[in-house]
Amino acid sequence: MANLKIGNIELKNNVVLAPMAGVCNPAFRLIAKEFGTGLVCAEMVSDKGIVHGNKKTLEMLYVDEREKPLSLQIFGGDRETLVKAAKYVDEHTNADIIDINMGCPVPKIVSCDAGARWLLDPGKIEEMVSAVVENVSKPVTVKMRIGWDEDHIYVVENAKAVERAGGQAIAVHGRTRVQMYQGTANWDYIRQAKEAVSIPVIGNGDVATPEDAKRMIEQTGCDGVMIGRAALGNPWMLYRTVEYLTKGELPADPTPREKIEIALLHLDRLIKVKGEKVAVLEMRKHAAWYLKGLPASAHIRDEINVQETRDGMANLLLSYLERVEAKAAEYESKRQQEKVEAV
């Protein structure tokens, strides 16, 4: 299928990594990019944090050249600070795209008039997005949900408002704010948004396999697919989806060794970005995600959660891998033996 183009930024395919808070830092984004993802999105950053020059916030705007094209996402409810933050991103970072968050359902974001709160007011969406578009040179996109709750689904009006305001693409998550991350994503509304506007629409929600991605494109006509939770500890999901959508091929799932090797690469990159102490704490959740679905991995989850050093975490993962591989070899030789005996 045709490559996805957002403003003047051409992507090499239409698979996009979702901007997941607490996950999409440079360490994970670079892995996603190396696994073939067309566009990676950074985790959302507060407009006020940028405007006030908060050190931690500004560090979140770091972009490694190897990650490009990359989209940096900002959130806020106040027009003046949102515009100032967008200008800062435009002038002081090498991101390619500025994304505005209108989907975050978390109470502390919504209560400051940001994130999903905008979904109730197409007028505000048009006003805020056009104010940003007028003040920056990078393409502006929006990530939104289909609506606030079942009774307030304004996805078509909201999508049209973004387009009128000069937004260059929309990512639509098929859930309402009230659903948070529960229940089923309703892809029909993604289709309605796609039919209502001429800018690219990227579908998001319940894409757990490459086959889901293909089905979403067929059912909604969307121009791209955004993958979030299915990529946690599993960048192979991104690679397999790209291969499936571009070549019709479905590569094999990763081996335990491949998973552990990428987990260790992820750990070392996180240490470079955040220092050992913070990185190892953050890596606990990632390690559990990498181990998901591997044999007897439940037993070492508890041990993962007490690791405090790089060596402790690495040794734990490597000794687990040794046990898994030894068991697999033992099983294989037993199978061969039984084959010989059967003859």
XYZ file of C-alpha atoms in Angstrom:
343
model
C 0.000 0.000 0.000
C 1.028 3.612 -0.541
C 3.468 5.180 1.885
C 2.053 7.479 4.501
C 2.825 11.180 4.107
C 2.229 13.687 6.910
C 2.662 17.217 5.623
C 6.066 17.159 3.922
C 7.288 14.156 5.941
C 7.244 10.897 4.007
C 7.280 7.688 6.072
C 8.773 4.486 4.694
C 5.671 2.525 5.777
C 2.382 3.099 7.570
C 3.163 1.481 10.937
C 3.393 3.966 13.818
C 4.531 3.467 17.425
C 1.993 5.053 19.803
C 3.201 7.734 22.257
C 2.992 5.712 25.496
C 3.723 7.600 28.725
C 6.557 6.129 30.752
C 7.613 3.926 27.830
C 8.413 5.883 24.672
C 11.761 7.343 25.673
C 14.747 7.332 23.261
C 15.858 3.841 24.374
C 12.620 2.121 23.347
C 11.904 4.388 20.382
C 15.251 3.571 18.808
C 14.579 -0.157 19.143
C 11.162 0.360 17.523
C 12.830 2.264 14.690
C 15.441 -0.493 14.207
C 12.577 -2.969 13.952
C 11.307 -1.056 10.923
C 8.607 1.243 12.325
C 7.703 4.058 9.906
C 7.161 6.697 12.612
C 7.890 6.728 16.336
C 6.044 9.034 18.719
C 7.576 10.335 21.919
C 5.664 10.193 25.213
C 3.541 13.253 25.915
C 5.198 16.314 27.406
C 3.525 19.073 29.410
C 3.305 22.467 27.707
C 3.737 24.187 31.081
C 6.844 22.112 31.805
C 8.356 23.299 28.510
C 7.390 26.946 28.995
C 8.744 27.004 32.565
C 11.994 25.388 31.417
C 11.581 22.382 33.730
C 14.822 20.388 33.426
C 13.174 16.968 33.443
C 10.591 18.093 30.854
C 13.209 19.541 28.514
C 15.225 16.299 28.742
C 12.133 14.496 27.403
C 12.454 16.499 24.183
C 15.756 14.831 23.259
C 15.691 13.192 19.824
C 18.396 10.830 18.586
C 18.989 11.423 14.843
C 18.607 7.668 14.259
C 14.984 7.808 15.432
C 13.777 10.170 12.723
C 11.150 10.686 11.461
C 9.800 11.304 14.950
C 6.715 12.973 16.360
C 6.902 14.862 19.673
C 3.620 15.059 21.570
C 2.602 17.970 23.785
C -0.472 18.446 25.964
C -2.108 21.396 27.678
C -5.397 23.227 28.060
C -4.295 26.823 27.818
C -3.922 28.351 24.371
C -1.050 30.687 25.190
C 1.177 28.077 26.846
C 0.338 25.415 24.246
C 1.430 27.776 21.459
C 4.611 28.760 23.333
C 5.476 25.099 23.939
C 4.828 24.217 20.305
C 7.088 27.075 19.186
C 9.819 25.801 21.479
C 9.548 22.286 20.025
C 9.507 23.778 16.532
C 12.625 25.888 17.039
C 14.722 23.916 19.530
C 14.251 20.219 18.721
C 14.892 18.066 15.679
C 11.507 16.371 15.869
C 9.762 16.168 12.495
C 6.141 16.457 13.619
C 4.371 18.173 16.534
C 1.459 16.165 17.895
C -1.223 17.492 20.236
C -2.708 15.092 22.750
C -6.513 14.966 22.897
C -6.811 11.409 24.054
C -5.190 11.080 27.469
C -7.954 9.936 29.840
C -5.999 10.295 33.101
C -7.834 12.485 35.666
C -4.872 14.770 36.472
C -4.495 15.624 32.757
C -8.220 15.992 32.088
C -8.733 18.143 35.188
C -6.340 20.787 33.839
C -8.490 21.041 30.707
C -6.085 18.979 28.597
C -6.025 15.583 26.894
C -9.436 14.006 26.374
C -11.254 17.011 27.883
C -11.074 18.670 24.427
C -13.225 15.922 22.911
C -16.345 17.667 24.202
C -15.703 20.867 22.263
C -14.986 20.849 18.490
C -14.849 24.664 18.610
C -11.993 24.620 21.104
C -10.186 21.984 19.028
C -10.315 24.178 15.933
C -9.218 27.278 17.830
C -6.308 25.570 19.650
C -5.006 23.602 16.679
C -5.103 26.592 14.322
C -3.280 28.733 16.902
C -0.492 26.129 16.990
C -0.433 25.623 13.202
C -0.098 29.377 12.614
C 2.948 29.586 14.880
C 5.094 26.636 13.788
C 6.673 25.377 10.589
C 6.619 21.627 11.380
C 3.466 19.646 10.475
C 0.923 19.512 13.326
C -1.073 16.351 14.037
C -3.588 15.322 16.692
C -4.123 12.117 18.628
C -7.699 11.799 19.853
C -10.236 9.340 21.149
C -13.639 8.821 19.546
C -15.382 10.765 22.297
C -15.846 11.435 25.992
C -18.449 8.727 26.662
C -21.100 6.813 24.707
C -23.402 9.880 24.740
C -20.757 12.336 23.545
C -19.038 10.874 20.497
C -18.066 13.815 18.312
C -15.295 12.090 16.406
C -16.506 13.261 12.975
C -16.946 16.905 14.069
C -13.623 16.810 15.910
C -11.765 15.320 12.938
C -13.219 18.000 10.647
C -12.210 20.685 13.158
C -8.597 19.444 13.096
C -8.583 19.453 9.300
C -10.080 22.955 9.075
C -7.465 24.167 11.564
C -4.639 22.986 9.315
C -3.773 19.740 11.099
C -1.911 17.358 8.764
C -3.055 13.993 10.184
C -5.174 12.485 12.954
C -4.645 9.358 14.995
C -7.967 8.023 16.288
C -8.094 5.636 19.250
C -11.366 3.708 18.993
C -12.296 4.111 22.676
C -14.068 6.820 24.656
C -12.441 8.613 27.567
C -14.701 6.777 30.017
C -13.494 3.404 28.699
C -9.892 4.301 29.598
C -8.062 1.184 28.313
C -10.893 -1.293 28.958
C -13.534 -2.839 26.733
C -13.306 -3.002 22.963
C -12.135 -0.311 20.553
C -14.887 0.636 18.116
C -13.296 0.731 14.675
C -16.515 1.970 13.026
C -15.820 5.441 14.364
C -12.311 5.346 12.899
C -13.929 4.596 9.536
C -16.359 7.514 9.986
C -13.465 9.870 10.740
C -11.584 8.605 7.687
C -14.623 9.198 5.465
C -15.116 12.716 6.862
C -11.677 14.182 6.136
C -9.063 14.149 3.386
C -5.971 14.293 5.650
C -4.442 10.940 6.697
C -6.179 9.056 9.515
C -4.181 6.601 11.602
C -6.200 3.921 13.400
C -5.394 2.922 16.981
C -6.842 0.451 19.480
C -6.925 -3.351 19.776
C -4.209 -4.040 17.211
C -2.629 -7.048 18.934
C -1.354 -8.943 15.871
C -0.225 -8.133 12.317
C -3.499 -9.672 11.123
C -5.432 -7.178 13.287
C -3.524 -4.341 11.605
C -4.516 -5.564 8.156
C -8.126 -6.025 9.243
C -8.230 -2.517 10.687
C -7.032 -1.035 7.386
C -9.562 -3.110 5.422
C -12.479 -2.270 7.735
C -11.806 1.432 8.260
C -9.842 2.503 5.176
C -7.373 4.210 7.528
C -4.017 5.297 6.115
C -1.852 3.905 8.882
C -1.947 1.778 12.006
C -0.731 2.910 15.420
C 0.498 0.157 17.725
C 0.762 0.703 21.472
C 0.482 -1.930 24.175
C 1.101 -4.853 21.776
C 4.665 -3.550 21.284
C 5.547 -3.560 24.991
C 8.439 -5.995 25.396
C 7.647 -7.036 21.836
C 9.134 -4.815 19.121
C 8.820 -7.896 16.869
C 5.128 -7.038 16.673
C 6.137 -3.834 14.860
C 8.537 -5.620 12.499
C 6.113 -8.459 11.787
C 3.317 -5.951 11.058
C 5.497 -3.975 8.642
C 6.479 -7.186 6.813
C 2.894 -8.437 6.740
C 1.443 -5.177 5.414
C 4.209 -4.485 2.881
C 5.088 -7.994 1.645
C 2.274 -10.235 2.853
C 4.832 -12.256 4.829
C 4.505 -13.182 8.482
C 7.948 -13.637 10.087
C 8.297 -16.115 12.962
C 7.900 -15.057 16.570
C 11.193 -14.338 18.341
C 13.128 -17.050 20.188
C 13.774 -16.704 23.945
C 17.405 -15.774 23.129
C 16.332 -12.983 20.754
C 13.972 -11.604 23.395
C 16.589 -11.580 26.151
C 19.226 -10.026 23.868
C 16.921 -7.133 22.947
C 15.897 -6.737 26.607
C 19.593 -6.322 27.512
C 20.115 -3.822 24.677
C 17.063 -1.918 25.958
C 18.512 -1.945 29.498
C 21.885 -0.569 28.364
C 20.259 2.163 26.278
C 18.027 3.142 29.188
C 21.111 3.409 31.415
C 22.682 5.796 28.878
C 19.546 7.944 28.899
C 18.645 7.857 32.602
C 21.604 6.529 34.602
C 21.818 3.055 36.150
C 19.613 3.531 39.200
C 16.539 4.941 37.433
C 17.040 2.742 34.358
C 17.079 -0.518 36.332
C 13.907 0.478 38.206
C 12.195 1.316 34.909
C 13.508 -1.849 33.308
C 11.645 -4.030 35.809
C 8.338 -3.562 33.982
C 9.994 -3.891 30.568
C 11.777 -7.117 31.574
C 8.441 -8.600 32.662
C 6.964 -7.621 29.274
C 9.879 -9.169 27.362
C 9.426 -12.424 29.291
C 5.677 -12.605 28.702
C 4.743 -15.871 27.015
C 8.151 -17.477 27.591
C 8.283 -20.798 29.496
C 8.403 -20.685 33.326
C 8.850 -16.909 33.287
C 6.345 -16.296 36.085
C 8.902 -17.688 38.544
C 11.434 -14.948 37.939
C 9.029 -11.992 37.900
C 9.421 -11.547 41.666
C 13.198 -11.648 41.336
C 13.083 -9.008 38.589
C 11.251 -6.645 40.906
C 14.068 -6.534 43.456
C 16.949 -5.868 41.036
C 18.776 -2.582 41.588
C 21.867 -2.911 39.399
C 22.583 -3.504 35.737
C 24.622 -6.626 36.510
C 21.964 -8.056 38.796
C 19.265 -7.628 36.132
C 21.474 -8.905 33.288
C 22.681 -11.969 35.236
C 19.129 -12.850 36.221
C 17.902 -12.681 32.608
C 20.896 -14.605 31.246
C 20.662 -17.389 33.839
C 16.942 -17.698 33.093
C 17.787 -17.973 29.377
C 20.359 -20.708 30.093
C 17.739 -22.741 31.955
C 15.176 -22.332 29.166
C 17.656 -23.299 26.460
C 18.934 -26.288 28.448
C 15.385 -27.504 28.927
C 14.634 -27.062 25.210
C 17.805 -28.975 24.269
C 16.926 -31.759 26.694
C 13.433 -31.993 25.211
C 14.829 -32.044 21.671
C 17.347 -34.803 22.388
C 14.610 -36.860 24.083
C 12.449 -36.401 20.973
C 15.291 -37.500 18.693
C 15.904 -40.525 20.934
C 12.239 -41.507 20.748
C 12.348 -41.157 16.945
C 15.357 -43.501 16.762
C 13.682 -46.016 19.063
C 10.484 -45.862 17.013
C 12.435 -46.840 13.888
